[in-house]
XYZ file of C-alpha atoms in Angstrom:
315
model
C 29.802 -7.931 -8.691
C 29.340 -6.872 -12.189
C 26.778 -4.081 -13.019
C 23.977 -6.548 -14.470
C 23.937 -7.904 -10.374
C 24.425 -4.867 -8.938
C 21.308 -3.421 -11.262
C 19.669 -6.485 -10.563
C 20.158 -6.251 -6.544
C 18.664 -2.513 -6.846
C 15.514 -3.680 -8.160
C 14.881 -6.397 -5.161
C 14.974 -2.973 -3.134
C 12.854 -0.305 -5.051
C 10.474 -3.343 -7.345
C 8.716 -4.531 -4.077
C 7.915 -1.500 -2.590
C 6.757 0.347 -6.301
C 4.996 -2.826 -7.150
C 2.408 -2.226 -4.035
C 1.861 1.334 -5.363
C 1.202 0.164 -8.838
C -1.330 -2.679 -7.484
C -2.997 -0.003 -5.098
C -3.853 1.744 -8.848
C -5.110 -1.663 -10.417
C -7.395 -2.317 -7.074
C -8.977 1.170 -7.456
C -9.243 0.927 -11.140
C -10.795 -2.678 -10.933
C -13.542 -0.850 -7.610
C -11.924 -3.312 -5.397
C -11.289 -0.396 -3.154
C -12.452 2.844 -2.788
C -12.234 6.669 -1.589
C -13.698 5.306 1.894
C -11.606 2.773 2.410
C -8.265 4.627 1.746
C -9.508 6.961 4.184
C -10.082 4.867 6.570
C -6.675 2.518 6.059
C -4.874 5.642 5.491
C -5.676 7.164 9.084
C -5.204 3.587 10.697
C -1.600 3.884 9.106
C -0.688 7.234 10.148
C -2.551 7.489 13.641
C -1.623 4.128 14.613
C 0.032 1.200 12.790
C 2.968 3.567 11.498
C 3.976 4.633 14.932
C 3.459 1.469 16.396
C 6.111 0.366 13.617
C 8.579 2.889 14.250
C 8.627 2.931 18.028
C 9.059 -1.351 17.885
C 12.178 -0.760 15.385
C 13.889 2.117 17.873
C 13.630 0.310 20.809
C 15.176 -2.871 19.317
C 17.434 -0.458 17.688
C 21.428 0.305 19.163
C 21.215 3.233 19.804
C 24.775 3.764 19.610
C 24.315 2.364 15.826
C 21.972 4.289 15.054
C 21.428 7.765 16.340
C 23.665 9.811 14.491
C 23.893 13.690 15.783
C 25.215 14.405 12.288
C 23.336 12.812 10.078
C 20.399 14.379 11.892
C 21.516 17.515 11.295
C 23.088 17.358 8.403
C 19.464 15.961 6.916
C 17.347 19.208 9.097
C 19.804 21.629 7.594
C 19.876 20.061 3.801
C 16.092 19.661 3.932
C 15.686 23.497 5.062
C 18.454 24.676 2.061
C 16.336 22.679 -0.115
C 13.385 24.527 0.674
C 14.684 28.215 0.180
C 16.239 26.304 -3.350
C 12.934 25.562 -4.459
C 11.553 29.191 -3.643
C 14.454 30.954 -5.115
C 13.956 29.318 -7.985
C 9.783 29.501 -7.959
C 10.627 33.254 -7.604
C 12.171 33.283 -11.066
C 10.330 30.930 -12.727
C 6.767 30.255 -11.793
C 3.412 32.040 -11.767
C 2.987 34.162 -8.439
C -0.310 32.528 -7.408
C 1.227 28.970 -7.971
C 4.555 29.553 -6.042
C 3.783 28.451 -3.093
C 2.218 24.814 -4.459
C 5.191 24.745 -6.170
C 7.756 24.879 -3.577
C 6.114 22.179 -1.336
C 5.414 20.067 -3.860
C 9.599 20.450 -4.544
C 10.753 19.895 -1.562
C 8.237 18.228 0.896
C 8.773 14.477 0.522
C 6.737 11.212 1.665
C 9.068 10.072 3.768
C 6.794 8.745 6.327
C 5.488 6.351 3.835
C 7.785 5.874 0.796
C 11.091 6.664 2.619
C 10.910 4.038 5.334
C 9.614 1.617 3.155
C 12.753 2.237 1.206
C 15.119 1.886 3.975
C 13.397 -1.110 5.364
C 13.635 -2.964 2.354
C 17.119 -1.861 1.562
C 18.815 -2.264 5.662
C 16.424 -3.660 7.453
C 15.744 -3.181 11.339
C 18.754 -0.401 10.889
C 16.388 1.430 8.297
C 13.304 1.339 10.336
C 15.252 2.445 13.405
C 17.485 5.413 11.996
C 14.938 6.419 9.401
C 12.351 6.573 12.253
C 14.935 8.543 14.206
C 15.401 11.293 10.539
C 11.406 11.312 10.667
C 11.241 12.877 13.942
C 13.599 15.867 12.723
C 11.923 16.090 8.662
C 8.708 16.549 9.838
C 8.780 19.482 11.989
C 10.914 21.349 9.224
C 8.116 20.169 6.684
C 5.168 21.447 8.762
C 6.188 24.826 9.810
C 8.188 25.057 6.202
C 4.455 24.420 4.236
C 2.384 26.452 6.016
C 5.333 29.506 5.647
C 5.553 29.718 2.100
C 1.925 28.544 1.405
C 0.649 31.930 3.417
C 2.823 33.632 1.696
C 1.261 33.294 -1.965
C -2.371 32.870 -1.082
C -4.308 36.549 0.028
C -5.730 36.635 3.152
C -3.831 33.597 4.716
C -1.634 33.956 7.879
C 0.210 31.357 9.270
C -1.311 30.357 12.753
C 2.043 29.502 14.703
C 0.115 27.799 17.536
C -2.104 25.793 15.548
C 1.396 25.034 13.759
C 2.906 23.760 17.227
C 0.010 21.900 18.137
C -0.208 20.262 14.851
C 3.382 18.763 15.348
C 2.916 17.995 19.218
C 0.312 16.014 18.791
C 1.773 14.208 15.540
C 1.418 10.589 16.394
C 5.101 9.677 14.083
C 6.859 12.377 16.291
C 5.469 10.934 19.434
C 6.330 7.456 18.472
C 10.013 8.691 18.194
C 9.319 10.787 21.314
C 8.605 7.766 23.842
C 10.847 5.314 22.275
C 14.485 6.619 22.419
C 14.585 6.647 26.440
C 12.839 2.475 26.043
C 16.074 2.203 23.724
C 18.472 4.189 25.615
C 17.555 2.462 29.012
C 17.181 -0.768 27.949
C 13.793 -1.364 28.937
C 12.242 -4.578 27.171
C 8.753 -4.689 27.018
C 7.305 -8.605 27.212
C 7.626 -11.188 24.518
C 3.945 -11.542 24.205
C 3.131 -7.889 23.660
C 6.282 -7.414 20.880
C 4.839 -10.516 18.984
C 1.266 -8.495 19.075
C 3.103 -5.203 18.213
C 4.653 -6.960 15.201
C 1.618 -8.474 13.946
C -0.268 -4.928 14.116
C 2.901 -2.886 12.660
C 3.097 -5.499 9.381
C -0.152 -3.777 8.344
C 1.674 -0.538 7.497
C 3.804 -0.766 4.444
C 1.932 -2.924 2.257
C -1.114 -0.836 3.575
C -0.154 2.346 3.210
C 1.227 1.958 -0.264
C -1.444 0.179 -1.515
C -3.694 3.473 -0.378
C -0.879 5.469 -2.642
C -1.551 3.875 -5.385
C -5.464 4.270 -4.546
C -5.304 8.052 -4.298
C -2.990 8.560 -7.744
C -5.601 10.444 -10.724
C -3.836 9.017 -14.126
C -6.477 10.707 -15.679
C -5.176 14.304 -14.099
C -1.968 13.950 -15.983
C -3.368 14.553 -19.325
C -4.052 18.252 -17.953
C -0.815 18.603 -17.193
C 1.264 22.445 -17.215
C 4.878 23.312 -16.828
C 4.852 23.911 -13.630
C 4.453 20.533 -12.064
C 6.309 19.405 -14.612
C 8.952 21.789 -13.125
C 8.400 20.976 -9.448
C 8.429 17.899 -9.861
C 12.045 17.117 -11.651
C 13.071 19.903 -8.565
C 12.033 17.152 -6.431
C 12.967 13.878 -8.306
C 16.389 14.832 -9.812
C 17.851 18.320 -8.495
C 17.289 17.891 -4.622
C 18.299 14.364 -4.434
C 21.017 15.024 -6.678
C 22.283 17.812 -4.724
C 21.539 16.930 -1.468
C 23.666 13.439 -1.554
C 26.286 14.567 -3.418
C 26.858 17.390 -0.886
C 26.352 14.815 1.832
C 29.287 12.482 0.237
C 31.425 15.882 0.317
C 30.713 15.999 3.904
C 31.482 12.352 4.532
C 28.970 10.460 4.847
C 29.017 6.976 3.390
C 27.436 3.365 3.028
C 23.614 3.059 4.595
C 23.879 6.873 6.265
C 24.430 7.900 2.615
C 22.015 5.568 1.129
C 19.183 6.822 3.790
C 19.932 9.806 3.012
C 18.963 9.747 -0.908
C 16.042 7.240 -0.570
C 14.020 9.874 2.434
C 15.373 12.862 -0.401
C 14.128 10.678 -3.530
C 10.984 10.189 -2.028
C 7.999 11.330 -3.757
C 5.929 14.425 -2.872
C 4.070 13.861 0.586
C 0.038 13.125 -0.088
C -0.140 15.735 2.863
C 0.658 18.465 0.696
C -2.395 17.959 -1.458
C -4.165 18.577 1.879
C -2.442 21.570 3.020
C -2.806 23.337 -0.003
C -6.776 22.314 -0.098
C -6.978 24.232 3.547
C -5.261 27.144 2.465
C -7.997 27.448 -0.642
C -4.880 27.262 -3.258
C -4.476 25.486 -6.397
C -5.411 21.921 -4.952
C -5.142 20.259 -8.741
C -1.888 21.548 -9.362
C -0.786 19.791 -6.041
C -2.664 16.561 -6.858
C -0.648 16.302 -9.989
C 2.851 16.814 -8.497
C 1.998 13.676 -5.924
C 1.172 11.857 -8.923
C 4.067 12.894 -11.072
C 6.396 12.644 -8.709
C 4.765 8.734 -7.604
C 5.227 7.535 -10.700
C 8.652 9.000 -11.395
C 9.654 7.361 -8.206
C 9.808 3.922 -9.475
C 12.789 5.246 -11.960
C 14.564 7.833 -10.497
C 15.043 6.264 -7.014
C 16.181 2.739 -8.932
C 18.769 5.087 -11.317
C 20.213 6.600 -8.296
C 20.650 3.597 -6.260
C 21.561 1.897 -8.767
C 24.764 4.761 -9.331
C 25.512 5.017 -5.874
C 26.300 1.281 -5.546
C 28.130 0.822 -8.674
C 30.256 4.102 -7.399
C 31.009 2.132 -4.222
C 29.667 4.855 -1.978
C 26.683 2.913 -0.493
């Protein structure tokens, strides 16, 4: 396959997914939606329609295919480097009152969202399954990351470790993962009628909760732009992924573990960050224009690197 295919292969995996961001922008734009209806769509997504789409793809999943001790913690212990990357290099670089926006914003990515879209449309059932399985281990290092180095820069703030652990227990994409693995590990089928239903109430979730991505991007925010988004987010577009994979082929990893690996690293900022930081009473603009940034950027920088790693044979 020449490179004109191969580049032309990548965008029937990254086009489709970007393309529902960009229309979830147009729909706003054009008041076809609104703040109240992301809001709503968005908590439908994350409270019910992503889990319900992650615990149907583990189940069906092979286990043996697809849980991976390795790449598990290979991905906990890159995301956590990536993290003290960002704040050594904050440290050096950024304003003190900002360092903690900037270091999230770096290294916290939407993998819940953006990610498994990604892997779905690039392997399938095997993406849903084994990204759903890397979602269950990123977002406890995310949380308890966050709140850590946001407390850190803003006066006053502590983090609240048990408000932390009951944040994450009650997460409804870690209990998804949670109660599926022992329906996948012991076989247990659940009946045909209620896996059609599931299926039909699961489909809502991508095109949903990109379209509500696109919704909550300011293009307008941009034109106040500063440095330090700027900086945080090429930290989390180009360095981390960059890094992160290439340490990962070093290590031995290879073909769709390799690829899942860069697309959940590629991913854009989280939208949760924006929230977190909001909480916390910290610079909630600055934060709002790294998820944009870093949004937009997505549409190139995961294409370029897919795009590599396939003509470099490694995925």
């Amino acid at each position: 396959m020449n490179r004109s295919a191969v580049f032309l292969n990548t965008l029937e995996v990254t086009l489709p997914v970007f393309a529902m961001v960009f229309l979830g922008i147009g729909l706003k734009r054009i008041g076809w939606i609104d703040s109240a209806f992301i809001t709503t769509a968005s908590a439908l997504v994350f409270k019910a329609t992503l889990p319900a789409l992650i615990f149907l793809s583990i189940i069906r999943a092979d286990l043996d295919a697809t849980f991976n001790p390795a790449l598990l913690l290979y991905f906990a212990l890159a995301t956590i480097a990536s993290f003290f990357l960002s704040w050594l290099w904050a440290s050096w670089r950024v304003p003190y009152a900002d360092r903690g926006i900037y270091v999230q914003g770096a290294f916290r990515g939407n993998c819940g969202i953006v990610g498994i879209a990604l892997a779905a449309s690039m392997y399938g059932d095997f993406g849903l399954s084994a990204g759903g399985l890397l979602l269950g281990v990123v977002i406890l290092c995310y949380n308890v990351s966050s709140v850590i180095v946001l407390a850190a820069y803003q006066p006053g703030k502590r983090a609240d470790w048990h408000e932390i652990f009951m944040h994450i227990s009650r997460n409804p994409l870690i209990l998804s993962v949670f109660f599926a693995v022992p329906f996948a590990w012991l076989g247990i089928n659940l009946p045909d009628w209620l896996m059609t239903s599931g299926d039909y109430f699961a489909s809502l979730t991508l095109p949903l909760a990109l379209i509500c991505i696109g919704g909550t991007l300011s293009i307008g925010a941009l034109r106040n732009e500063h440095a330090t988004a700027l900086g945080s987010s090429l930290m989390k577009m180009v360095t981390i992924p960059v890094l992160a994979t290439t340490v990962a082929w070093l290590f031995g990893f290879s073909g769709p573990e390799l690829g899942l690996l860069f697309l959940f690293f590629a991913s854009p900022t989280a939208a949760a960050s924006f929230v977190m930081v909001k909480a916390m009473g910290g610079n909630a603009k600055l934060a709002a224009n790294i998820i944009a940034i870093t949004t937009l950027m997505a549409s190139i920088t995961v294409t370029g690197g897919v795009f590599a790693l396939r003509v470099g044979g490694l995925i």
